[in-house]
CSV table of C-alpha atoms in Angstrom, one decimal:
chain,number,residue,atom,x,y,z
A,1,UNK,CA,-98.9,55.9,-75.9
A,2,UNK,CA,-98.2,59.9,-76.0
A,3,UNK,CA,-94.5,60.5,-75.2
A,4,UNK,CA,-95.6,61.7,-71.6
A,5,UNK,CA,-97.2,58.7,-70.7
A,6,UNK,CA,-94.3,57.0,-72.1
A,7,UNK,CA,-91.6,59.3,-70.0
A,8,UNK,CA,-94.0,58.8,-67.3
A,9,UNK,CA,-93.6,54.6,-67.5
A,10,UNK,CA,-90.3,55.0,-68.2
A,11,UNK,CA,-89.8,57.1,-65.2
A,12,UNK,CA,-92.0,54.3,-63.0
A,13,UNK,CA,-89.7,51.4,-64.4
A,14,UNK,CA,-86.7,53.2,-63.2
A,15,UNK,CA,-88.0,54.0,-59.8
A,16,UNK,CA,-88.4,50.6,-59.2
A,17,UNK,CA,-85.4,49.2,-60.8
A,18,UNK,CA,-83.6,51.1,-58.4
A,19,UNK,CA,-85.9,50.1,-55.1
A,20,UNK,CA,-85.0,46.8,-56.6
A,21,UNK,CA,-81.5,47.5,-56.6
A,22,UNK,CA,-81.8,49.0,-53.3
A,23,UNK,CA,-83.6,46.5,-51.8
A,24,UNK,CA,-81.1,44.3,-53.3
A,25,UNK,CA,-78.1,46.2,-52.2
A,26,UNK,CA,-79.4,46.7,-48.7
A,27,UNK,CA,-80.1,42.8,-48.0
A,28,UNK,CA,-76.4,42.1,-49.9
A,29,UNK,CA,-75.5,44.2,-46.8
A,30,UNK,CA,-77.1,41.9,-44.2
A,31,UNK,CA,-75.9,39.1,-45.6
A,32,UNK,CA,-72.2,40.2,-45.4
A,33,UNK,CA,-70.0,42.3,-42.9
A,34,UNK,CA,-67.5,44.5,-45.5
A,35,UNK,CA,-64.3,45.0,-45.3
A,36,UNK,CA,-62.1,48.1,-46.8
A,37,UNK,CA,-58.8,47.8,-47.6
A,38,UNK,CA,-57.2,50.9,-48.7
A,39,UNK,CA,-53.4,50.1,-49.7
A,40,UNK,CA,-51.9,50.8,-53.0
A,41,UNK,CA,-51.6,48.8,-55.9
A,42,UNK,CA,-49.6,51.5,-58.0
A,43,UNK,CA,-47.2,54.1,-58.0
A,44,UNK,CA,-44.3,54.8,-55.9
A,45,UNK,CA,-45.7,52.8,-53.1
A,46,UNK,CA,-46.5,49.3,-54.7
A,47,UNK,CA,-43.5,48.1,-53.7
A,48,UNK,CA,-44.3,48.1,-50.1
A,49,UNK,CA,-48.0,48.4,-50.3
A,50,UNK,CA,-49.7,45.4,-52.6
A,51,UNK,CA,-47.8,42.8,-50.3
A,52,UNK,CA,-50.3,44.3,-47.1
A,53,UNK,CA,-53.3,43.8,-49.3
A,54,UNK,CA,-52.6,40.3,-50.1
A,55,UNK,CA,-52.3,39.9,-46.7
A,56,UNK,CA,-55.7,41.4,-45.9
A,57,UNK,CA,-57.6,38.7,-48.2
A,58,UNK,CA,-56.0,36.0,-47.1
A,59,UNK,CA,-56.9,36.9,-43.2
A,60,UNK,CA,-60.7,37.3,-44.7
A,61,UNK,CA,-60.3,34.5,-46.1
A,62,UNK,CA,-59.1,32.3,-43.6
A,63,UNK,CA,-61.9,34.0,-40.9
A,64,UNK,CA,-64.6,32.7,-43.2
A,65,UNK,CA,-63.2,29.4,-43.6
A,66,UNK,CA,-63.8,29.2,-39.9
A,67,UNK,CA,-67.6,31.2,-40.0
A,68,UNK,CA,-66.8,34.7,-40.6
A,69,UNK,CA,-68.2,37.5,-38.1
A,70,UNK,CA,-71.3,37.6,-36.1
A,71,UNK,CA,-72.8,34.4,-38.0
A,72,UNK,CA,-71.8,36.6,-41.2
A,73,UNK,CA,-69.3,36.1,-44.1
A,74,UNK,CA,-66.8,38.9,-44.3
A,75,UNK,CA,-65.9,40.8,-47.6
A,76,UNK,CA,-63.4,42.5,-49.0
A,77,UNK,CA,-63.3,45.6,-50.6
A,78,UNK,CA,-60.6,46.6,-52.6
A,79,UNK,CA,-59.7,49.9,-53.5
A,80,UNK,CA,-56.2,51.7,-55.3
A,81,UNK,CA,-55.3,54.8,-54.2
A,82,UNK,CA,-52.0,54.4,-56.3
A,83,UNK,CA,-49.6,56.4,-54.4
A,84,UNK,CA,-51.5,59.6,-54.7
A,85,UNK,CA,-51.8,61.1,-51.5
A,86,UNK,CA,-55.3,63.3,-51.9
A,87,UNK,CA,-56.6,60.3,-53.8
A,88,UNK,CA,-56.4,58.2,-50.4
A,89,UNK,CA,-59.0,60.8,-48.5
A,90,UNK,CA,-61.6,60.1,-52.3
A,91,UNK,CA,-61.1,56.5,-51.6
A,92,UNK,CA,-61.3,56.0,-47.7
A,93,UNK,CA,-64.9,58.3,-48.5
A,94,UNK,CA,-66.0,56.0,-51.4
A,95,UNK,CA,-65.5,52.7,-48.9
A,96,UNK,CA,-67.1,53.8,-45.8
A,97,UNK,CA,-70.4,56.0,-48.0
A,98,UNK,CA,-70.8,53.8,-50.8
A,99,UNK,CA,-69.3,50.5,-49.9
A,100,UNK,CA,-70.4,50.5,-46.3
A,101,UNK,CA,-67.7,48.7,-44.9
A,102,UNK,CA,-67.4,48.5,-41.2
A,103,UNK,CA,-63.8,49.3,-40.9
A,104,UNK,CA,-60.6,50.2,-43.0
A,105,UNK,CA,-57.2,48.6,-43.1
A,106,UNK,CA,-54.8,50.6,-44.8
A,107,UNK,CA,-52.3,53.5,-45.8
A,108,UNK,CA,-48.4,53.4,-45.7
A,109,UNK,CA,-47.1,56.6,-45.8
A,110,UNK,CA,-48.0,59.4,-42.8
A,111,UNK,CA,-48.9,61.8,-45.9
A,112,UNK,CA,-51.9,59.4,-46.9
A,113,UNK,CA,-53.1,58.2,-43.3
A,114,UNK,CA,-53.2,62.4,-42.5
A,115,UNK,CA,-55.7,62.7,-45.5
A,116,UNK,CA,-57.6,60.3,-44.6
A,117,UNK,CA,-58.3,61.2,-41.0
A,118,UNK,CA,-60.9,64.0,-41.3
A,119,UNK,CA,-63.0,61.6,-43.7
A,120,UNK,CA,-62.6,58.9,-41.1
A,121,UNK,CA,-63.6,61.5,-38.0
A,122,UNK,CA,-66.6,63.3,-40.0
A,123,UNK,CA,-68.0,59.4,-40.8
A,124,UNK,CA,-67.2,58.0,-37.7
A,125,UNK,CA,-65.9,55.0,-39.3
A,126,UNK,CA,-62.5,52.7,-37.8
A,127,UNK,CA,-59.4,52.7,-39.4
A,128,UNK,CA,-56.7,50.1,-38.9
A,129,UNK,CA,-53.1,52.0,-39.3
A,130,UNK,CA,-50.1,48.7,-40.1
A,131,UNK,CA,-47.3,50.6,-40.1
A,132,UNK,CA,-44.0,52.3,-38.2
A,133,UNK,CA,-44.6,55.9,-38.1
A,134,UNK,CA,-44.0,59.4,-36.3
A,135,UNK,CA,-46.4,59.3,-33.3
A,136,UNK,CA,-47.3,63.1,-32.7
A,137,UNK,CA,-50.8,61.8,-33.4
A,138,UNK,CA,-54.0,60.0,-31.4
A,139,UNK,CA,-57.5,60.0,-33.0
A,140,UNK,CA,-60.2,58.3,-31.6
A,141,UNK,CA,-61.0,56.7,-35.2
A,142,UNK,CA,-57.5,55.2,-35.6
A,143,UNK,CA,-55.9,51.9,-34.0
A,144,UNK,CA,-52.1,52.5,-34.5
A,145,UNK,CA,-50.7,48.7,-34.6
A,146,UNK,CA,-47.2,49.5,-35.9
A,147,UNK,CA,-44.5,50.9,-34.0
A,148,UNK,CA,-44.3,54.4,-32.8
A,149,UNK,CA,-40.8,56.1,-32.3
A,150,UNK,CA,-40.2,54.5,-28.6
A,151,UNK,CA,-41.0,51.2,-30.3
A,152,UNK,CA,-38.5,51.2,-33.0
A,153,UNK,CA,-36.2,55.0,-34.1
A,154,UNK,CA,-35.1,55.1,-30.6
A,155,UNK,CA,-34.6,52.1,-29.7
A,156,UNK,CA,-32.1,51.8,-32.8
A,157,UNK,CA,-30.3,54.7,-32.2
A,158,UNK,CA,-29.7,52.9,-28.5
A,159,UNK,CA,-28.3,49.9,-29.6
A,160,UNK,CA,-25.9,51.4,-32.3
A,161,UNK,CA,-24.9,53.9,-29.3
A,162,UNK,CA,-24.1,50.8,-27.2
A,163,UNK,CA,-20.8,49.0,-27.2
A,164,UNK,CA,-22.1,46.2,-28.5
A,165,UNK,CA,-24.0,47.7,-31.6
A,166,UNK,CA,-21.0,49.8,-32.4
A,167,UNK,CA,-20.8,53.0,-30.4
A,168,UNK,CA,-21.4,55.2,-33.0
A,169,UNK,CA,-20.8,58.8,-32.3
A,170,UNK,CA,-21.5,60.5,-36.0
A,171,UNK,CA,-24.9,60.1,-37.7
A,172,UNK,CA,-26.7,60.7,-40.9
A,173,UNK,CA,-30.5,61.0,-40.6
A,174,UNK,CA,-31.6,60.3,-44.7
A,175,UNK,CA,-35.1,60.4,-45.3
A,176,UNK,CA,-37.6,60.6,-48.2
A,177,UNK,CA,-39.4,64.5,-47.7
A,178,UNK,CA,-42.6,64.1,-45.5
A,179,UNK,CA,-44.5,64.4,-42.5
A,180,UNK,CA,-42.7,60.6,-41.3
A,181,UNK,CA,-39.0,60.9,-41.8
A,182,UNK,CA,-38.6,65.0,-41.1
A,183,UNK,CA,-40.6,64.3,-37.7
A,184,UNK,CA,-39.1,61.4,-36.5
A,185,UNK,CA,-35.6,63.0,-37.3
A,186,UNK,CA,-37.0,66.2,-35.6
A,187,UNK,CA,-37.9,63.6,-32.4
A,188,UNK,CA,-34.0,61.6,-32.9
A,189,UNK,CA,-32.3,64.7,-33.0
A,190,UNK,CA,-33.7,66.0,-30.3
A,191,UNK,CA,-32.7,63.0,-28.4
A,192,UNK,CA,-29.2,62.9,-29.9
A,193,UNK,CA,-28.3,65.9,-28.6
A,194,UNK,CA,-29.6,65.4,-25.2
A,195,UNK,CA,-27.5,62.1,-25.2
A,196,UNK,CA,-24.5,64.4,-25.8
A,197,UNK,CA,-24.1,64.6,-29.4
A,198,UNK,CA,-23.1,67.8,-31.2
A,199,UNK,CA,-24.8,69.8,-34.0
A,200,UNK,CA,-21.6,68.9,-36.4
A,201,UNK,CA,-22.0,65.2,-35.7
A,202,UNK,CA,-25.4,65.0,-37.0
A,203,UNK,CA,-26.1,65.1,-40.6
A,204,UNK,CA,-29.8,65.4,-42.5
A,205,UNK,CA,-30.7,64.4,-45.8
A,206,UNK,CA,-34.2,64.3,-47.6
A,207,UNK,CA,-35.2,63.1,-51.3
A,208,UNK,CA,-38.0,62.4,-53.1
A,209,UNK,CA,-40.8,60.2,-52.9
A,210,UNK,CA,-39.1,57.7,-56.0
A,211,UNK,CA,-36.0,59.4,-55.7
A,212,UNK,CA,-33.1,57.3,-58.2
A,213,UNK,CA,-29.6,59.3,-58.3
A,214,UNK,CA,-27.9,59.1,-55.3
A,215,UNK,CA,-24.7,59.1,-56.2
A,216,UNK,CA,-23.6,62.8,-54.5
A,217,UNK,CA,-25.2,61.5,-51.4
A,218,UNK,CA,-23.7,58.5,-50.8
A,219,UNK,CA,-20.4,59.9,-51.4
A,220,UNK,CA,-21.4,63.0,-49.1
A,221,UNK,CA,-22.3,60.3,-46.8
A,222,UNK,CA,-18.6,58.4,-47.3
A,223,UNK,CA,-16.9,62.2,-46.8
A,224,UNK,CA,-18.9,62.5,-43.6
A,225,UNK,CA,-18.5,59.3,-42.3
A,226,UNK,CA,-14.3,59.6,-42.6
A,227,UNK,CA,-14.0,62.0,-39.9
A,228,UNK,CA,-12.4,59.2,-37.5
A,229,UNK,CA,-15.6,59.0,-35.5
A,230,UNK,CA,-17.7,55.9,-35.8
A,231,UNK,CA,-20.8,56.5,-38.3
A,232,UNK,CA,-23.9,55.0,-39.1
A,233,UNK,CA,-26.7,56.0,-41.3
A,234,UNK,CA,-30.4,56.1,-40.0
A,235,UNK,CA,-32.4,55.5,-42.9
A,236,UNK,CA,-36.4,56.6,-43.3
A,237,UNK,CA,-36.3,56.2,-46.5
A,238,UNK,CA,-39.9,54.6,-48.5
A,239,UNK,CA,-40.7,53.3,-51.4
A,240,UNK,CA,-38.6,52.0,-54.3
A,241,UNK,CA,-35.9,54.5,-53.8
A,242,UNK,CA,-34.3,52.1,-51.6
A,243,UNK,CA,-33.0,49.9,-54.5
A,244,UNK,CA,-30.9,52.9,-56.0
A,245,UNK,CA,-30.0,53.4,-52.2
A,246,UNK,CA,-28.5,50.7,-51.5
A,247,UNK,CA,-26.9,49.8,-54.9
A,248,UNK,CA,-25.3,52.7,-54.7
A,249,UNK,CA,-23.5,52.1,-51.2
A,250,UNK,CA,-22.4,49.2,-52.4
A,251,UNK,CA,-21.0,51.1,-55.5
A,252,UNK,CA,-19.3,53.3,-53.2
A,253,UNK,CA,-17.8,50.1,-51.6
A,254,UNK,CA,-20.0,51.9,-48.1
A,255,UNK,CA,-19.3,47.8,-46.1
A,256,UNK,CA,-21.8,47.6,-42.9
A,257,UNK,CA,-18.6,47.7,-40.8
A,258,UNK,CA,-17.6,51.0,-41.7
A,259,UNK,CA,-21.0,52.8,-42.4
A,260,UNK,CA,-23.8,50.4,-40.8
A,261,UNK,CA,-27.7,51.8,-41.6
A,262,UNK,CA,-30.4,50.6,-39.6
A,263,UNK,CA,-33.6,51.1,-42.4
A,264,UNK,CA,-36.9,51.9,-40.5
A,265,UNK,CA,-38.7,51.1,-43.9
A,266,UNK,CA,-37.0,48.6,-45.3
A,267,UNK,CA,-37.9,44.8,-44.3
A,268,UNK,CA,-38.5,41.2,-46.6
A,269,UNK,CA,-40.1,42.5,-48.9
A,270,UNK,CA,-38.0,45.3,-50.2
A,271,UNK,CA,-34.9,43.0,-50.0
A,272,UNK,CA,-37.0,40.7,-52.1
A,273,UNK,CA,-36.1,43.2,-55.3
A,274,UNK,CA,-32.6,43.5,-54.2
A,275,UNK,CA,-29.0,41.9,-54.4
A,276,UNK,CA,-28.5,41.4,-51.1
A,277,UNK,CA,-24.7,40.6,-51.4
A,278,UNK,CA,-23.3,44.2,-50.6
A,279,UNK,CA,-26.1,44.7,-47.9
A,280,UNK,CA,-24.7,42.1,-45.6
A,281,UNK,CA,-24.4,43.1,-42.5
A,282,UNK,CA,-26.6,46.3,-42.5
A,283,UNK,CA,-29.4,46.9,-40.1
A,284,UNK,CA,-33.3,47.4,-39.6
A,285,UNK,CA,-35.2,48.1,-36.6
A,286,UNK,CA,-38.7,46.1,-36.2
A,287,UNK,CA,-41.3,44.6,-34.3
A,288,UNK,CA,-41.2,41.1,-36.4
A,289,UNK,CA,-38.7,39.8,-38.7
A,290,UNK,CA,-40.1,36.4,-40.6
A,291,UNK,CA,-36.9,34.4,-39.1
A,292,UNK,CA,-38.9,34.7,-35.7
A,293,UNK,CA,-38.9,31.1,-34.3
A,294,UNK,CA,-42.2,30.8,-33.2
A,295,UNK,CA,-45.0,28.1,-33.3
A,296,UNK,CA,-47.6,30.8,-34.2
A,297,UNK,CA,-45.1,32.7,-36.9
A,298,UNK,CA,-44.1,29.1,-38.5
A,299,UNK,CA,-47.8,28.5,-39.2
A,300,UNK,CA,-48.8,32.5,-40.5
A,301,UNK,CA,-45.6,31.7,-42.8
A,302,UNK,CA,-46.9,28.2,-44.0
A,303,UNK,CA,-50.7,29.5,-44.6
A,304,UNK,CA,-49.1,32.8,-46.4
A,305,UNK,CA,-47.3,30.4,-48.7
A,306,UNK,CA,-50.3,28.5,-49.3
A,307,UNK,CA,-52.8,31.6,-49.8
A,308,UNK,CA,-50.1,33.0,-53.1
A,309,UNK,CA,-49.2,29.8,-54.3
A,310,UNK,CA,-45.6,31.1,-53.9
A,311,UNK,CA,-42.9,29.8,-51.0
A,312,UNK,CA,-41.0,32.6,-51.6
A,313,UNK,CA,-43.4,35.1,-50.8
A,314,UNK,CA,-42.1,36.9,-47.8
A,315,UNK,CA,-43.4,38.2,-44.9
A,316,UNK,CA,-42.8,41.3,-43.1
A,317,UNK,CA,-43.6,43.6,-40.0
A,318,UNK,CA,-46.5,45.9,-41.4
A,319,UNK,CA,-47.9,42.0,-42.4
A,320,UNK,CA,-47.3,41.2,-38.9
A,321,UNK,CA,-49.2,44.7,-37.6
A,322,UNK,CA,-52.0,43.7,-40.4
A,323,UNK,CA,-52.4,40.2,-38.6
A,324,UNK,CA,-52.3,41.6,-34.8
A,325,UNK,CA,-55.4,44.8,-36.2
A,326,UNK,CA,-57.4,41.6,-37.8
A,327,UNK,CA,-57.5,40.0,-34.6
A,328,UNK,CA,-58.1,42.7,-32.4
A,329,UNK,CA,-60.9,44.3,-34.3
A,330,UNK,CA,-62.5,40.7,-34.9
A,331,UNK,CA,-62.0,39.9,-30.9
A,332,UNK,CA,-63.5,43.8,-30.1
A,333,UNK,CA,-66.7,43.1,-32.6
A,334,UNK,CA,-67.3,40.0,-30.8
A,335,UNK,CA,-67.3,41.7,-27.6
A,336,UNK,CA,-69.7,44.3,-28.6
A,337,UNK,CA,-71.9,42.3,-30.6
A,338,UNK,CA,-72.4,44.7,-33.6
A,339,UNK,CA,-69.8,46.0,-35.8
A,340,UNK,CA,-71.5,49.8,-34.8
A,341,UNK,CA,-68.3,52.0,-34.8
A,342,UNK,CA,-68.7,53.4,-31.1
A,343,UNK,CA,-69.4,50.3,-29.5
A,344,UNK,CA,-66.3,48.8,-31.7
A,345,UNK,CA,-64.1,51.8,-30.5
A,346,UNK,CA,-65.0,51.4,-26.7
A,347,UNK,CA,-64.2,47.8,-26.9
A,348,UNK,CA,-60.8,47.8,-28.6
A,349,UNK,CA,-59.3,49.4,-25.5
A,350,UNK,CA,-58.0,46.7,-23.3
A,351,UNK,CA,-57.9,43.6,-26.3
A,352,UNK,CA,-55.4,41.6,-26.3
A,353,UNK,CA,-54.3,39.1,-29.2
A,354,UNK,CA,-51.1,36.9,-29.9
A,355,UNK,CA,-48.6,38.2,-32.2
A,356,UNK,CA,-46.2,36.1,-34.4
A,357,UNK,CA,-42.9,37.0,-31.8
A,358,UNK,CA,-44.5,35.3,-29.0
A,359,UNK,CA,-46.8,36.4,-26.1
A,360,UNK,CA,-49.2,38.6,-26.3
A,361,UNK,CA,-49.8,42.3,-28.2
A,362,UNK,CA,-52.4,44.9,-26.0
A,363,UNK,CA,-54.5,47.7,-27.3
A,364,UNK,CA,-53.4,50.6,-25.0
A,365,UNK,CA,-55.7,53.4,-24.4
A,366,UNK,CA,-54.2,55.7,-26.2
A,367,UNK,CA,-54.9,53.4,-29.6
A,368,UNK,CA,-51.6,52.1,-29.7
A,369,UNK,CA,-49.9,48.3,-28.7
A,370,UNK,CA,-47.6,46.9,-27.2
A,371,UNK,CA,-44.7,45.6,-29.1
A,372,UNK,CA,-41.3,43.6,-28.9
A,373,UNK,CA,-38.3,46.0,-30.4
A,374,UNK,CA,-36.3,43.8,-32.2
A,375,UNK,CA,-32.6,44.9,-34.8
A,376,UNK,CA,-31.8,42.7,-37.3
A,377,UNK,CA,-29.1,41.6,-39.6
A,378,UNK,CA,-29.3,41.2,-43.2
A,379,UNK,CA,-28.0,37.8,-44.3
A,380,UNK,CA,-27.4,37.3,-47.7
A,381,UNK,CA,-30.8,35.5,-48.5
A,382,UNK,CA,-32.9,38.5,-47.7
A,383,UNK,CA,-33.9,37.7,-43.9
A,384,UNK,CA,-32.9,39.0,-41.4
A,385,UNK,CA,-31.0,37.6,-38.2
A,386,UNK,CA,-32.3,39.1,-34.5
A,387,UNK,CA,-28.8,40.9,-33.2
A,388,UNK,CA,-31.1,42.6,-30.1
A,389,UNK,CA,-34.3,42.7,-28.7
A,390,UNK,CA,-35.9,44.1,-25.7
A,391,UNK,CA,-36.5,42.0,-22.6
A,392,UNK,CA,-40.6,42.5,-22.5
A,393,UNK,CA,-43.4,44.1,-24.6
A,394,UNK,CA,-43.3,48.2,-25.0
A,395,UNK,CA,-46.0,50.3,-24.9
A,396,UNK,CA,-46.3,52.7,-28.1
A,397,UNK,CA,-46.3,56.3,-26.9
A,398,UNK,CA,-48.3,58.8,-28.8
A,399,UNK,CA,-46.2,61.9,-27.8
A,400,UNK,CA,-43.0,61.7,-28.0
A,401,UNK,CA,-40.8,63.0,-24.4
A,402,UNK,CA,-38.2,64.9,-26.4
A,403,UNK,CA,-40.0,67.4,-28.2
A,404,UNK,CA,-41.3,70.4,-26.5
A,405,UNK,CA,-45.0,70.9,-27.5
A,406,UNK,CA,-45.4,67.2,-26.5
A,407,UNK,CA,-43.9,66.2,-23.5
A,408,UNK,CA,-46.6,67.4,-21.6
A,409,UNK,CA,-49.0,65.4,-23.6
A,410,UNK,CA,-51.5,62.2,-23.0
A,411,UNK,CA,-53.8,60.0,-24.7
A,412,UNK,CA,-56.7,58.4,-23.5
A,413,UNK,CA,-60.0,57.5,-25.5
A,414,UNK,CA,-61.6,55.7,-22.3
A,415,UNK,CA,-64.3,58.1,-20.8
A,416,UNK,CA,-64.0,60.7,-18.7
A,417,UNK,CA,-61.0,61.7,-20.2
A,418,UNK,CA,-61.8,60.5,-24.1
A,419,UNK,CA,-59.1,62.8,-25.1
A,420,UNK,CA,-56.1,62.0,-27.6
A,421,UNK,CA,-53.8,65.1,-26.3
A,422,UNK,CA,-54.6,65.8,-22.9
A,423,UNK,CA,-51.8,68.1,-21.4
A,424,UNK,CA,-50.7,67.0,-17.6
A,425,UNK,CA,-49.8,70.4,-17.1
A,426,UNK,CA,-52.8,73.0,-18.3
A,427,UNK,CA,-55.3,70.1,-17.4
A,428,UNK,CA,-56.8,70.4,-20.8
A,429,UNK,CA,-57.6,68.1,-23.8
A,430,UNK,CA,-56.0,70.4,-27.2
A,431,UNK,CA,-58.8,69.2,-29.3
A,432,UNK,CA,-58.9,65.5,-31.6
A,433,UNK,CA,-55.9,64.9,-31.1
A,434,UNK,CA,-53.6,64.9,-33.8
């Protein structure tokens, strides 16, 4: 055979080995509705992050034990964006174009949902978001199922205001440096201020994604806190520089009666890695704790336990936010009868699913839920004991009503208005909406 011929064969074979493949590939799609989950596995983040991706499988796992989706299996796809914020946009791009999975559940960190959202608007593919975060942000692609300021930062700052939580009147606002903690600090001390407080009574601190020596801080924090005036520390500190953190206050002999912090980021899981001993006593602000005595909580603890093989695997709130997205995107493909993005999107609005506190958690219309609020105490085997909680449900609110450029602004994705920033005042939707 003369080596054109041969190329020429050669060339045929390939062609269709790789109809095969497609062919192949294409039917492996019928058979199976995928599944993206986009958390990371490495890095800064891991700490947090692998524990929501465990989560995720076992959630798959226990929908196709009881027939998957649409008559269809459901699978997983697993990605690491390892802490690497760009990396997170490369990977949400690679799920939804090469992997074909009909929606996302992932990202921690505001820095790595913000890359992601242009891939996720220019594919018009869903994105489940787990986690507390800054609000000043609707997109029409993203369900937001953690807590938005109103649901959790203000709140805490209410309570330890309170009589009963303290009535603090000094506060330190320490945060790792991005888009989360500087504008949810921005939002709180806004808010601060027009509760009365004064510019010397507030304190701001950032570090480092990772950050380790805190040793000046902490004792800045002890100088500021010995005024006379009752202080507490609001902590939006990620990652694993907690554990420095909060050895560190102990170090400094910083007791919860003196200094109290209420952690926005820090929940089971991060007290998992931790001796708890000189944390008694501290605070965080969630949506779920896994002491919540509930029927529905007592068995998502039991089959967690069974999934790792592990009965001192922990849960947490961002689990609890993974759980109520699950459900709700399930529930809203049912309802449209395809897992089409569009027709997925249109029906999320108005879902409601149980969440592990009791009752009942609502996609709103502007892509966010309803939520208890609940503070908790840190007991000395890493849970947490509910000190407060609000009455009903609240509504997560996009755009926050103490800074200026958003007060004015609402989100609705329901049509006419399918806007995520419509301003009240102008009359005018300012674009996607984030």
């Amino acid at each position: 055979m003369s080596t054109k011929l041969m190329t020429r064969a050669a060339g045929l074979a390939l062609a269709s080995l790789m109809a095969s493949t497609m062919i192949g590939g294409a039917m492996a799609d019928e058979d199976t509705i995928k599944v993206g989950i986009l958390h990371s596995l490495s890095g800064t983040m891991a700490i947090s992050e692998t524990t929501l991706k465990d989560a995720m499988l076992m959630l798959i796992e226990e929908q196709n034990k009881k027939g998957g989706l649409l008559g269809k299996k459901l699978e997983a796809v697993v990605v690491d964006p390892a802490s690497d914020w760009p990396l997170f946009a490369e990977k949400a791009r690679e799920l939804i174009e090469v992997n074909k999975v009909s929606a996302v559940f992932g990202c921690w960190t505001s820095v790595s949902r913000k890359s992601v959202l242009p891939v996720f608007e220019e594919l018009n593919s869903v994105l489940f978001y787990p986690v507390q975060y800054e609000g000043e942000e609707s997109q029409r692609n993203v369900f937001y199922t953690g807590a938005a300021p109103n649901q959790q930062a203000i709140p805490a700052v209410d309570y330890l205001m309170s009589e009963e939580g303290g009535a603090v009147k000094r506060w330190v606002l320490a945060g790792t440096d991005y888009v989360y903690p500087r504008t949810t600090n921005k939002i709180l001390e806004a808010y601060l201020k027009a509760k009365g407080v004064a510019d010397e009574d507030i304190m701001i601190n950032y570090t480092p994604f990772g950050h380790s020596d805190w040793q000046t801080i902490v004792s800045d924090i002890k100088a500021f806190g010995s005024a006379g005036k009752k202080t507490a520390v609001v902590s939006t500190i990620n990652g694993d520089a907690n554990v420095p953190f909060y050895k560190e206050l102990g170090n400094a002999g910083i007791k919860a009666e003196d200094i109290p912090v209420v952690a926005f980021s820090v929940g089971e899981e991060e007290l998992a890695g931790l001796d708890t001993a000189p944390l008694v006593g501290h605070l965080a602000a969630w949506n779920y704790f896994q002491s919540a005595d509930t029927e529905a909580n007592a068995e998502f603890i039991d089959t967690w336990h069974a999934y790792t093989k592990d009965d001192k695997r922990v849960t947490n709130d961002p689990m609890e936010a993974s759980y109520i997205g699950f459900n709700m995107w399930l529930k809203a493909v049912e309802k449209a009868g395809t897992t089409d993005s569009d027709a997925v999107i249109d029906a999320l609005v108005g879902v409601s699913v149980p969440n592990l506190t009791g009752g009942y958690s609502a996609m709103m219309p502007n892509h966010h839920i309803t939520k208890p609020v609940l503070i908790g105490e840190i007991q000395e085997d890493g849970q947490f004991e509910t000190v407060w909680e609000t009455s009903g449900l609240v509504a997560g609110d996009a755009w926050s009503d103490y800074l200026e450029g958003s007060k004015d602004l609402i989100s609705d994705w329901r049509a006419p208005m399918s806007c995520g920033n419509f301003n009240v005042k102008t009359g005018k939707c300012g674009g996607s909406g984030s």
